[in-house]
Coordinates of N, CA and C and ligand atoms in Angstrom, one line a residue:
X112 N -141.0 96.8 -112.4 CA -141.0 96.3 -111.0 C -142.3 95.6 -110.8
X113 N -142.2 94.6 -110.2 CA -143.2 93.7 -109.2 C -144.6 94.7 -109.2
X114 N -146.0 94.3 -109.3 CA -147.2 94.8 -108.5 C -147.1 94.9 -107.2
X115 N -146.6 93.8 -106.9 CA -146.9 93.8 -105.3 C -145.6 94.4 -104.7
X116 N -144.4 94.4 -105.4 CA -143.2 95.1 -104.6 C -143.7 96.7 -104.9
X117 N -144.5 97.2 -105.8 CA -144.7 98.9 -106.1 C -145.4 98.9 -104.8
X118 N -146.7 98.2 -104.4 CA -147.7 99.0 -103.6 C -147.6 98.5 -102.1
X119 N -146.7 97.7 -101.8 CA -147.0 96.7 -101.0 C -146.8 97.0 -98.9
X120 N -148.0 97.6 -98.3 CA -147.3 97.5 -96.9 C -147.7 96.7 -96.3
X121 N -147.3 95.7 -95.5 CA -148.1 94.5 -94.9 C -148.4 94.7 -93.6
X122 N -149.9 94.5 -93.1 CA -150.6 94.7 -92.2 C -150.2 93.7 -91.2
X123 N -150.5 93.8 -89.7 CA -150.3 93.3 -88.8 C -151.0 92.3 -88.5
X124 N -150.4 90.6 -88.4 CA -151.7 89.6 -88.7 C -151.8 89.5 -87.1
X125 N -152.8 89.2 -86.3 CA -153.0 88.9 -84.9 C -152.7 87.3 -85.2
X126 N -151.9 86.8 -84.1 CA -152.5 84.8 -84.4 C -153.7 84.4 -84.0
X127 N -154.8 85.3 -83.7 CA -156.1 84.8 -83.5 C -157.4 84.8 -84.8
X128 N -156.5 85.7 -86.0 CA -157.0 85.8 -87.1 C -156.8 83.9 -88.1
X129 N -158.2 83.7 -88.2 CA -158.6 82.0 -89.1 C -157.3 82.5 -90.0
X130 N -157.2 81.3 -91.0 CA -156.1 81.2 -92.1 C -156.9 81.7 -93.3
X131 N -158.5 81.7 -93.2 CA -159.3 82.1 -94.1 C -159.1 83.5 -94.1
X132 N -159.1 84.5 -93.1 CA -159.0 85.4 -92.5 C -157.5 86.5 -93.4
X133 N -156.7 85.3 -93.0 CA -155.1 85.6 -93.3 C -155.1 85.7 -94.9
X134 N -155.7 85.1 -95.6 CA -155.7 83.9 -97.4 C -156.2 85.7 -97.5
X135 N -157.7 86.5 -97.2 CA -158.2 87.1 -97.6 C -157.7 88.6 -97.9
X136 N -156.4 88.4 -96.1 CA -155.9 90.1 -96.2 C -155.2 90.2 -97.3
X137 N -154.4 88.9 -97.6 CA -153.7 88.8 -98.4 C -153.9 89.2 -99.9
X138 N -155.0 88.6 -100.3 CA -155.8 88.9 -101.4 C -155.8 90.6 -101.8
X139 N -156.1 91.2 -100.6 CA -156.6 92.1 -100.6 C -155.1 93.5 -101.0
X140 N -154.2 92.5 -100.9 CA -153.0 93.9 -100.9 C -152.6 93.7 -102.4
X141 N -152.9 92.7 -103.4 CA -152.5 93.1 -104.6 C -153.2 92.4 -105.4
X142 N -153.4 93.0 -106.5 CA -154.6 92.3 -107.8 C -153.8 91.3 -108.5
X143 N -154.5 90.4 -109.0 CA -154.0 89.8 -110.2 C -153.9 88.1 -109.4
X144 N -153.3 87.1 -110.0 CA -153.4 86.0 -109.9 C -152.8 85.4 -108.7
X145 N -153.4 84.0 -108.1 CA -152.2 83.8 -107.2 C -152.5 82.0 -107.3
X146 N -151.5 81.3 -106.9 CA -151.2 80.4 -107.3 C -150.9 79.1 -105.7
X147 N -151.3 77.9 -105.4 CA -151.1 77.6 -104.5 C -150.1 76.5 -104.3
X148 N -149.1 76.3 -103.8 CA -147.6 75.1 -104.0 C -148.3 73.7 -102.9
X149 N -148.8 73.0 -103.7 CA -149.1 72.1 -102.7 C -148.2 70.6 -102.5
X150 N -147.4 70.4 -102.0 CA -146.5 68.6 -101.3 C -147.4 67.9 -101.4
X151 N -148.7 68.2 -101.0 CA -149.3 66.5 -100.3 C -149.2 66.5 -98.9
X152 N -148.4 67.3 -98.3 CA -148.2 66.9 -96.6 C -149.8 67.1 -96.4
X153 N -149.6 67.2 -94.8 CA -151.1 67.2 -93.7 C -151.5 68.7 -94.1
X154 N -150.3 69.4 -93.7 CA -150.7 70.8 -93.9 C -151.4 71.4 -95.2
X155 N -150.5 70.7 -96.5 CA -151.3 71.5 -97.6 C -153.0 71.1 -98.0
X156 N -153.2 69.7 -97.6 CA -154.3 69.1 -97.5 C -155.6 70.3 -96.7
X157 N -155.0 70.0 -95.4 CA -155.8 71.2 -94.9 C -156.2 72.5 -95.2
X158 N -155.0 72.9 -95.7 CA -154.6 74.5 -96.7 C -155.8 74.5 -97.2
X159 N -156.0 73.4 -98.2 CA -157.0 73.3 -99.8 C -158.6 73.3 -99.0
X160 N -158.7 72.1 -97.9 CA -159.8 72.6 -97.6 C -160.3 73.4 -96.9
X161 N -159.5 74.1 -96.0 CA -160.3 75.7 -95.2 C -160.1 76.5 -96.1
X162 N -159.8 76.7 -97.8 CA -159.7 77.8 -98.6 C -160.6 77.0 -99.7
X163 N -161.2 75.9 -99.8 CA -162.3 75.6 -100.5 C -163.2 76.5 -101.1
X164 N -163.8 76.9 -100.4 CA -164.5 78.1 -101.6 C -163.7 79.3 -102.6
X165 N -162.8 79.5 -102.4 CA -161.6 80.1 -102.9 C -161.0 79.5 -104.2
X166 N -161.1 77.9 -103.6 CA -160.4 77.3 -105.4 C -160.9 78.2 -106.9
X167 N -162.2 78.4 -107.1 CA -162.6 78.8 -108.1 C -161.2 79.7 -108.6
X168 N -160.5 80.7 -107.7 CA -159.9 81.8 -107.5 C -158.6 81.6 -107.5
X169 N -158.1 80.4 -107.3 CA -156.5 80.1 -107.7 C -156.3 79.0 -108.2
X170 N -155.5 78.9 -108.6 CA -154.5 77.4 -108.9 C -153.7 76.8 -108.1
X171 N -153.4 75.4 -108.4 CA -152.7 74.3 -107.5 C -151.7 74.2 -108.1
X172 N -150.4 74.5 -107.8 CA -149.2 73.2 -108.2 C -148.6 72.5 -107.5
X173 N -147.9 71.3 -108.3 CA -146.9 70.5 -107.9 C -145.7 70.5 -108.0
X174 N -145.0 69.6 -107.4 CA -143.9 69.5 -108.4 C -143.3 68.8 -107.7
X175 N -143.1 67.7 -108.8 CA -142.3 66.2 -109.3 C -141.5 66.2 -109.2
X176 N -140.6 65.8 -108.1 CA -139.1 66.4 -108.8 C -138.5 64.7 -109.0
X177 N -139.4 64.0 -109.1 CA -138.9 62.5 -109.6 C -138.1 61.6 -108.5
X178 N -138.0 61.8 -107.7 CA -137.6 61.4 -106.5 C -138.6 61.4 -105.1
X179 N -139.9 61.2 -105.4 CA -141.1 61.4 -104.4 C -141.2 59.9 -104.0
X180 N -141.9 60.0 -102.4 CA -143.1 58.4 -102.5 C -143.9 58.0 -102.7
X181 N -144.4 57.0 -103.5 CA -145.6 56.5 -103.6 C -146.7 56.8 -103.1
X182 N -146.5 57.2 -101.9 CA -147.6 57.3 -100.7 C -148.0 59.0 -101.3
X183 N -146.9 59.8 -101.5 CA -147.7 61.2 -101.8 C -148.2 61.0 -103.8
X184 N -148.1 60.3 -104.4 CA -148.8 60.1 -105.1 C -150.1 59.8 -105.3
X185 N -150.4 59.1 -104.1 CA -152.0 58.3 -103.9 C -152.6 59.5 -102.9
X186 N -151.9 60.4 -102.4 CA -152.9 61.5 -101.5 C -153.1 62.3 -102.8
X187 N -152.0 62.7 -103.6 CA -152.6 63.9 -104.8 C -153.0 63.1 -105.4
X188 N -153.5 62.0 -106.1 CA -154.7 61.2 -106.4 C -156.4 61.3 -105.8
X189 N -155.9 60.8 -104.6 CA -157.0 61.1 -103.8 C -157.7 62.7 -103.6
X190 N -156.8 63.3 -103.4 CA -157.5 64.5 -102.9 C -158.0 65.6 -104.8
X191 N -157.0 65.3 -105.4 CA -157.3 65.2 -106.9 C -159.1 65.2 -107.0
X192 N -159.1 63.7 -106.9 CA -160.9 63.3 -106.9 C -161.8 63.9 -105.8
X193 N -161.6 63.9 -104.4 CA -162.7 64.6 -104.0 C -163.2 66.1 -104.0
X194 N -161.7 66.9 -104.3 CA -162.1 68.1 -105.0 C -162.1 68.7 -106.2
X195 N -162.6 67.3 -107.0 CA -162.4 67.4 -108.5 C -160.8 68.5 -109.0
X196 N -160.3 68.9 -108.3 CA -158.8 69.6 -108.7 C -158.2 69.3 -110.0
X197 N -157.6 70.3 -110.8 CA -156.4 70.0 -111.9 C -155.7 70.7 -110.9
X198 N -154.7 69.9 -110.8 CA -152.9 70.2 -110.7 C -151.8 70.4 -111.4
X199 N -151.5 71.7 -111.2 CA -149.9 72.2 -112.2 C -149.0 71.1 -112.1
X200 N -148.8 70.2 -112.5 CA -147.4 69.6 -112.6 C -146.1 70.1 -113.1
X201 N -145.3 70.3 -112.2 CA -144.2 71.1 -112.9 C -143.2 69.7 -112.6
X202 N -141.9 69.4 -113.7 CA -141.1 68.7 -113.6 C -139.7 69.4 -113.5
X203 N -138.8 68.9 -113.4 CA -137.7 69.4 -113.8 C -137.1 69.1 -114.7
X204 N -136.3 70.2 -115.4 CA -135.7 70.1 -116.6 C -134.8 68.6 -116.9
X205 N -135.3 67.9 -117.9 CA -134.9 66.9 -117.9 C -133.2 66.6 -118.4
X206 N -132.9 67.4 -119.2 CA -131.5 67.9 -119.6 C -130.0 68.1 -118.3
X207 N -131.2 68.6 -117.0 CA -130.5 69.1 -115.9 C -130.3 67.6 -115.4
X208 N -131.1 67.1 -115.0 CA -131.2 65.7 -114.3 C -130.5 64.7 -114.9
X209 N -130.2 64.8 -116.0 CA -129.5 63.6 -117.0 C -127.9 64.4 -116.7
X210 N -127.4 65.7 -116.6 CA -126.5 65.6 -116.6 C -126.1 65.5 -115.1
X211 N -126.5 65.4 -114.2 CA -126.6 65.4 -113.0 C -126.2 64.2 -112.6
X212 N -127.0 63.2 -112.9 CA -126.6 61.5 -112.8 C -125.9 61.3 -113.6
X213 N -125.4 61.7 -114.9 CA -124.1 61.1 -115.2 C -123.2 61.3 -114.9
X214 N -122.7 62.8 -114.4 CA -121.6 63.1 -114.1 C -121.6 62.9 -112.5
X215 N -122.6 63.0 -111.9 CA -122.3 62.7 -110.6 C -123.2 61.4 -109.8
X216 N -123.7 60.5 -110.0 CA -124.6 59.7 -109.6 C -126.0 59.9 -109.1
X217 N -126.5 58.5 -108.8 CA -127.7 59.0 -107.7 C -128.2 59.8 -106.8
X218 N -126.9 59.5 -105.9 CA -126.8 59.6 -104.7 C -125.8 61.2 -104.0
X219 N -125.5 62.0 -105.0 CA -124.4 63.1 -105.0 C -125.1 63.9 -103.2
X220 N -126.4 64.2 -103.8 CA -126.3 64.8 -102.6 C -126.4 64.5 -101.0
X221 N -126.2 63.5 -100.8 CA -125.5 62.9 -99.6 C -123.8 63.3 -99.2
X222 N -123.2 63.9 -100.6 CA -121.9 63.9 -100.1 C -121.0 65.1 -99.7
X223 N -122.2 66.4 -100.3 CA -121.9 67.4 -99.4 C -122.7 68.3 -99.2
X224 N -123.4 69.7 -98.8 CA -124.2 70.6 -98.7 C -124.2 71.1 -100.1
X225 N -123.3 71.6 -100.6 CA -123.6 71.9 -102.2 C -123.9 70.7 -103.1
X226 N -123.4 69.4 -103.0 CA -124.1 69.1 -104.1 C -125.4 68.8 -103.7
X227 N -126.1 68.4 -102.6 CA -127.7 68.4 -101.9 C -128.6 70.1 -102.8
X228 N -127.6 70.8 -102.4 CA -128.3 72.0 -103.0 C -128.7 72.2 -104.4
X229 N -127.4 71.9 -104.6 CA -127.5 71.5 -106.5 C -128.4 70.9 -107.2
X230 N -128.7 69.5 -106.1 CA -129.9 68.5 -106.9 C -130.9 69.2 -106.3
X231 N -131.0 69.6 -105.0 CA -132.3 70.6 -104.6 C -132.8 72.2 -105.8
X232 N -131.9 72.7 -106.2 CA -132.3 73.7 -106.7 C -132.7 73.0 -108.3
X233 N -131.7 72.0 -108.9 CA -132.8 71.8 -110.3 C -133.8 70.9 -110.1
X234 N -134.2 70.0 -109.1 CA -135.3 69.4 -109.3 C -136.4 70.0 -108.2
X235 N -135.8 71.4 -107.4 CA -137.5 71.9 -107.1 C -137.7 73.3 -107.3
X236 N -136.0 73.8 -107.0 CA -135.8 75.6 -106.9 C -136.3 76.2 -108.7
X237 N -135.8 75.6 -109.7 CA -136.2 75.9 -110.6 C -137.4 75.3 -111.6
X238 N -137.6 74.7 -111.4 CA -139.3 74.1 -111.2 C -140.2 75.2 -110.5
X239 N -140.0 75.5 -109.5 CA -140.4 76.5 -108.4 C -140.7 78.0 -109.1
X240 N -139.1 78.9 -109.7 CA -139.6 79.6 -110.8 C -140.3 79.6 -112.0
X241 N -140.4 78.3 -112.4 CA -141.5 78.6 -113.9 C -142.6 78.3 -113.4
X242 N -143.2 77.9 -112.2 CA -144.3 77.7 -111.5 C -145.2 79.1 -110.9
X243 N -144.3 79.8 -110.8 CA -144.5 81.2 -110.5 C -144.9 82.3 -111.4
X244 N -144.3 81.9 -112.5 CA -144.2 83.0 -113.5 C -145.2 83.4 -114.0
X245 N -145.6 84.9 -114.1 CA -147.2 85.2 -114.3 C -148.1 85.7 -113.0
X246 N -147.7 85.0 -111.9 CA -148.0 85.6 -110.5 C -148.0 86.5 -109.9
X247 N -149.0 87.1 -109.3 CA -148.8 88.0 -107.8 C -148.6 87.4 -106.8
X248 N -149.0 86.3 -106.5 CA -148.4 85.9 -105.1 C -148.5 84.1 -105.5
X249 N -148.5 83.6 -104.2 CA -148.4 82.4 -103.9 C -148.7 82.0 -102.3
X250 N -149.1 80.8 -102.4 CA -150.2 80.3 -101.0 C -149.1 79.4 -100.7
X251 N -148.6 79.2 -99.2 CA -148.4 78.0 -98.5 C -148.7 77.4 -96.8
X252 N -148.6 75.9 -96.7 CA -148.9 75.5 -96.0 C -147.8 75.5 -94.5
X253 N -147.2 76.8 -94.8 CA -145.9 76.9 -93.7 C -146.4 76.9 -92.3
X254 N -145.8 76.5 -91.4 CA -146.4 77.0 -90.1 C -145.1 77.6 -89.2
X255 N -145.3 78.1 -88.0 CA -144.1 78.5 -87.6 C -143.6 77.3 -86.6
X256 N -144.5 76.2 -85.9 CA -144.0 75.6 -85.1 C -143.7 74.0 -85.8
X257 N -143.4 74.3 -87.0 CA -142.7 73.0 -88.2 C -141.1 73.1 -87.7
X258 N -140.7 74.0 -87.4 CA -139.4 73.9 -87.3 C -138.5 75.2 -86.6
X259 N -137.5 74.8 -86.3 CA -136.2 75.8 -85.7 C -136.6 76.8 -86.3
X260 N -136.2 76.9 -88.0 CA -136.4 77.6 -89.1 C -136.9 78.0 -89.6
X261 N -138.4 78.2 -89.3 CA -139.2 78.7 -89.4 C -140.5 79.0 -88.1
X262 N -139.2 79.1 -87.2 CA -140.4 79.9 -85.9 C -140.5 81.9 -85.7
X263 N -139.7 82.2 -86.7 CA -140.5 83.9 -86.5 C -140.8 84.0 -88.8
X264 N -141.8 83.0 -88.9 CA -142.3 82.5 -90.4 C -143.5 83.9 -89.9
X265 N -143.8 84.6 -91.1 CA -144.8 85.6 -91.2 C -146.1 85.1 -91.7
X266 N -147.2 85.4 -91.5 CA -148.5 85.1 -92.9 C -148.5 85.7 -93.8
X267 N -147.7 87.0 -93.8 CA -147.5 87.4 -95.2 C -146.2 88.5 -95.2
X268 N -145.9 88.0 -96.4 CA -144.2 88.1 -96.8 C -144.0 88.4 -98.2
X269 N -143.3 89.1 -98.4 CA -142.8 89.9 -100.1 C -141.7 88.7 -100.0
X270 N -141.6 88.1 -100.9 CA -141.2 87.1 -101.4 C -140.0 87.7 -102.0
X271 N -139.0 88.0 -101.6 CA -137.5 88.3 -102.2 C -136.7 87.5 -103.2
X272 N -136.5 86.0 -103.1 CA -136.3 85.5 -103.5 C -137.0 84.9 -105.3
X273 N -138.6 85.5 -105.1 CA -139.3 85.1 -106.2 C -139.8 86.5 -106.7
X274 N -138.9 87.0 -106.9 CA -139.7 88.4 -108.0 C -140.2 89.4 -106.6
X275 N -139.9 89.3 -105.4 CA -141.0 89.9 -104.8 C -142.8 90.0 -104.8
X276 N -142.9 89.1 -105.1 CA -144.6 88.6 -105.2 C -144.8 88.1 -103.8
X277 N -146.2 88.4 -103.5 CA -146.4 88.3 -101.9 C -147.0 86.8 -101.8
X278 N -146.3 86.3 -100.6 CA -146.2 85.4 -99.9 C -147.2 85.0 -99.2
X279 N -148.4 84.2 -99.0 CA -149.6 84.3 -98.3 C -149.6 82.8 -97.3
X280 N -149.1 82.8 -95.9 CA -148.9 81.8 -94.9 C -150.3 81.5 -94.4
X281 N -151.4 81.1 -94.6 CA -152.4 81.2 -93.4 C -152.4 80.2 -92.6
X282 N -151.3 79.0 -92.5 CA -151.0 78.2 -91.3 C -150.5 78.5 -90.4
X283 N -150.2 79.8 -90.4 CA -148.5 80.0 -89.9 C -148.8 80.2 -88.2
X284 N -149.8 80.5 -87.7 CA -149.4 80.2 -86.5 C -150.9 79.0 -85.7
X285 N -151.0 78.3 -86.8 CA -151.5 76.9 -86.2 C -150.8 76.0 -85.3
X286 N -150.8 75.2 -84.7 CA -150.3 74.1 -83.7 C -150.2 72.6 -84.7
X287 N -149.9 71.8 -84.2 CA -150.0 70.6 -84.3 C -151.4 70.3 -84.6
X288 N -152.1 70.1 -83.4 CA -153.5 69.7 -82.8 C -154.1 70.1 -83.7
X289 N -153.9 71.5 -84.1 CA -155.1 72.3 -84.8 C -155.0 71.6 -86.4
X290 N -154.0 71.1 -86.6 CA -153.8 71.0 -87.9 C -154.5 69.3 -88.3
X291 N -154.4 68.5 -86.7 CA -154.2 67.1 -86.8 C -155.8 66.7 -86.9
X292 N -156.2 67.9 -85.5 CA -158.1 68.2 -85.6 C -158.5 68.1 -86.6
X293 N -158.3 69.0 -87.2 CA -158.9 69.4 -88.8 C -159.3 68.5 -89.8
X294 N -158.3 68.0 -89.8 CA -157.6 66.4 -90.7 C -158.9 65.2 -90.4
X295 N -158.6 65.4 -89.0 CA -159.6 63.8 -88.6 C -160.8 64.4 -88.7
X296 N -161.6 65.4 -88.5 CA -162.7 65.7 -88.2 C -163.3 65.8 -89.8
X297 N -162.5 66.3 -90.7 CA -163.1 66.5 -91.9 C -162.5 64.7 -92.7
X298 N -162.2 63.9 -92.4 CA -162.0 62.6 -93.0 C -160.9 62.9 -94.1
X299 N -160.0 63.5 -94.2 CA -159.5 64.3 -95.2 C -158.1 63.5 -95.7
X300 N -157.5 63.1 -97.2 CA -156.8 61.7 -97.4 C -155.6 62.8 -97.1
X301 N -155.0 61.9 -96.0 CA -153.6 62.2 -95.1 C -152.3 60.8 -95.6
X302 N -151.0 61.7 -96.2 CA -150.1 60.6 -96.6 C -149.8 59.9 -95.2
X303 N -149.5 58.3 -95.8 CA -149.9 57.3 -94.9 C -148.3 57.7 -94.2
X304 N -147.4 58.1 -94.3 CA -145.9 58.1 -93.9 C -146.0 59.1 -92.5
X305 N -147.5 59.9 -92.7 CA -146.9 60.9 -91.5 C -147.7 60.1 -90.0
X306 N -148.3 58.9 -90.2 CA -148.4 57.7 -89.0 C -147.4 56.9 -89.3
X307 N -146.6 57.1 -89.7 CA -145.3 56.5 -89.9 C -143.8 57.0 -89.1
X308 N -144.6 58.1 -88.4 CA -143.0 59.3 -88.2 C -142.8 60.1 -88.7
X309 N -143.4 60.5 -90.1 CA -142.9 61.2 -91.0 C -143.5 62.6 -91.0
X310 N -143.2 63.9 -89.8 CA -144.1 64.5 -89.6 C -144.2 65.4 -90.8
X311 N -142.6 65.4 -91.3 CA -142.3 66.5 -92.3 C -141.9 65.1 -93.7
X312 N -142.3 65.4 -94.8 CA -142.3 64.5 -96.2 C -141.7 65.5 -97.5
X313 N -141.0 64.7 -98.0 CA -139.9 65.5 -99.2 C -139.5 64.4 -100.0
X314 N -138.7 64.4 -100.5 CA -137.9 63.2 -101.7 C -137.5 62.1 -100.6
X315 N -138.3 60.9 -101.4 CA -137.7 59.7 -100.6 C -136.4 59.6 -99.9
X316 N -135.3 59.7 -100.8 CA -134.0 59.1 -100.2 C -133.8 60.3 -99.4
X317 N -134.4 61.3 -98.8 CA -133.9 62.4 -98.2 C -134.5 62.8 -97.2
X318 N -135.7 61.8 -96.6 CA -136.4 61.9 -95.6 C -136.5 61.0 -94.9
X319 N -136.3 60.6 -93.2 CA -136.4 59.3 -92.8 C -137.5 60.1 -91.2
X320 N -138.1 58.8 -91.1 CA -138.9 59.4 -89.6 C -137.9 59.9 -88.5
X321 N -138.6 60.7 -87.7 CA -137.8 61.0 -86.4 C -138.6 60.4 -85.1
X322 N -137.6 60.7 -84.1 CA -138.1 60.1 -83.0 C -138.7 61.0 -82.0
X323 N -139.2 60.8 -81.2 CA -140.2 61.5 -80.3 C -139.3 62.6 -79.4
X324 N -139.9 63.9 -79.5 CA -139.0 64.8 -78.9 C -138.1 65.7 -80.1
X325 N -137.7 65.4 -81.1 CA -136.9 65.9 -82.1 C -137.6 66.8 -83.3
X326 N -136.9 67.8 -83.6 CA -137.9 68.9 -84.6 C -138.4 68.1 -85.7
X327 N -139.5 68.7 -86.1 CA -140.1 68.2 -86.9 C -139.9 68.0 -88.4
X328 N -139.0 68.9 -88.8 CA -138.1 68.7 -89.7 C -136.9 68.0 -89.4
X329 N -136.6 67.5 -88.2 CA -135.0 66.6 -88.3 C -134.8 65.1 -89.1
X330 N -136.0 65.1 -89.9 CA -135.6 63.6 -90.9 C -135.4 64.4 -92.2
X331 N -135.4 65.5 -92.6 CA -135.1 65.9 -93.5 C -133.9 66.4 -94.0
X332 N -133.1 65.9 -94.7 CA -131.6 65.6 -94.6 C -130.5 65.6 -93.5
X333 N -131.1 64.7 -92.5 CA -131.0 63.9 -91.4 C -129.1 64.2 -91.3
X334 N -128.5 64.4 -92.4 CA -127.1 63.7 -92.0 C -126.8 65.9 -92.1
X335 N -127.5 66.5 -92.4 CA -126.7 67.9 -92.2 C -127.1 68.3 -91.0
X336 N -126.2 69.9 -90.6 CA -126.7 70.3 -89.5 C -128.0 70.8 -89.8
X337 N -128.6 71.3 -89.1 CA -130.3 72.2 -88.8 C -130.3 73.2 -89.4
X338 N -129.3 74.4 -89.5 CA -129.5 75.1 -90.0 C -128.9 75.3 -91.8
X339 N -128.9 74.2 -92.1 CA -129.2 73.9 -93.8 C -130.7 73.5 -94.0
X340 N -131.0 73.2 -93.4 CA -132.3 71.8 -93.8 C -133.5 72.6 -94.3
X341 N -133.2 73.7 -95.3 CA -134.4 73.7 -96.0 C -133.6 74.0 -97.8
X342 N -134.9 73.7 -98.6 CA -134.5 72.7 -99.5 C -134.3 74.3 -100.6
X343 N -134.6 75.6 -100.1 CA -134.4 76.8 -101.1 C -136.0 76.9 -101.6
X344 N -136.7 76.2 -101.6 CA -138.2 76.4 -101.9 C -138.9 77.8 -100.9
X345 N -138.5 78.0 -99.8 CA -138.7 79.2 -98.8 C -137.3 79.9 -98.0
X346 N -136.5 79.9 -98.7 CA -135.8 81.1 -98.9 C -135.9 81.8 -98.3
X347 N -135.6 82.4 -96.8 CA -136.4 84.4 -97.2 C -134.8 84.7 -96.2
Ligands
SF4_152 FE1 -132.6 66.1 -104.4 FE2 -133.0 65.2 -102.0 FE3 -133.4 67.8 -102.7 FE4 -135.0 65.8 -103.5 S1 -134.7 66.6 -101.4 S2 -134.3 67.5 -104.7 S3 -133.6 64.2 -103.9 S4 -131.4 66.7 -102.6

């Protein structure tokens, strides 16, 4: 069994506790390695630098799923260099993706909820597990007011879906403002798409800006209902 599923009781986070704060309790409930999932969005940007002194102490991944924008190429570029960073690149199985487009095209998952899942689970859900592997936990940039779907999101969570390895949110009950503050005050390289509309950023052909008033995830497979629109990467 799991380290963190044997010992694991999770303490009560106040939303007045920093994310530094949150990163630390977290630390604190089980030994051994933890690993950080970073997009490129505003949020993970931020993530990296209010846990800056910390990098020594975990690792960064990615992951490619070969369908990204340009634009989040040049922020993990950029932010690459100012915090001197190595990044996990994880890809997906290339075997998966070739049979994928031959048998079913480019464009499959436009044409129904399963096949969207399909191409979502081999080019991020399973990428996602060998990114893990070896882990006690994992860091993200979740917040609760990103979406429908994630407004009762924890700061820290037994990860069901991934081995049970604990889950460490320290965005999770930031705002907007607090997130946007951060950003401009520290000069910090922000993908150019989210002055674009693009508050939430995922695989090109599967993300379009929204309009003012609408959740912040509603360009993210724009043509399903709401309560599909997350890609299996946070599961719970
Ligand atoms: Fe495929 Fe779209 Fe999911 Fe990216 S977001 S993995 S292109 S379905």
């Amino acid at each position: 069994m799991n380290t963190a599923k044997r010992m694991m009781t999770l303490p009560e986070i106040q939303a007045n506790n920093s994310p530094e704060d949150i990163y630390l309790r977290g630390r604190e409930l089980v030994i051994g390695r933890f690993t950080l999932a970073c997009s490129f969005s505003v949020e993970d940007v931020v993530l990296i630098d209010l846990l800056k002194a910390h990098l020594h102490d975990i690792t960064i991944f990615a992951i490619d799923t070969g369908r990204l924008n340009e634009e989040t190429y040049e922020v993990a570029e950029d932010l690459t260099q100012r915090y001197g960073l190595k990044i996990d690149w994880y890809f997906p199985r290339s075997e998966a993706v070739e049979r994928l487009e031959r048998e079913k095209g480019l464009f499959s998952f436009r044409e129904s909820v399963e096949n969207r899942k399909e191409c979502c689970h081999i080019r991020k859900v399973e990428p996602l597990q060998r990114a893990l592997r070896g882990y006690v936990g994992w860091i993200t940039g979740l917040r609760r007011a990103q979406s429908v779907t994630r407004v009762d999101q924890h700061p820290l969570e037994i990860d069901q879906t991934n081995n049970g390895i604990l889950k460490i949110n320290p965005l999770t009950f930031w705002s907007d403002d607090q997130v946007w503050t951060h950003a401009e005050q520290r000069r910090l390289p922000i993908n150019k798409l989210h002055k674009l509309g693009y508050p939430s950023i995922g695989c090109a052909p599967c993300t379009r800006a929204v309009q003012p008033g609408e959740d912040q995830r509603a360009g993210r497979w724009w043509w399903e209902s709401t309560e599909h629109r997350e890609c299996g990467l946070h599961r719970r």
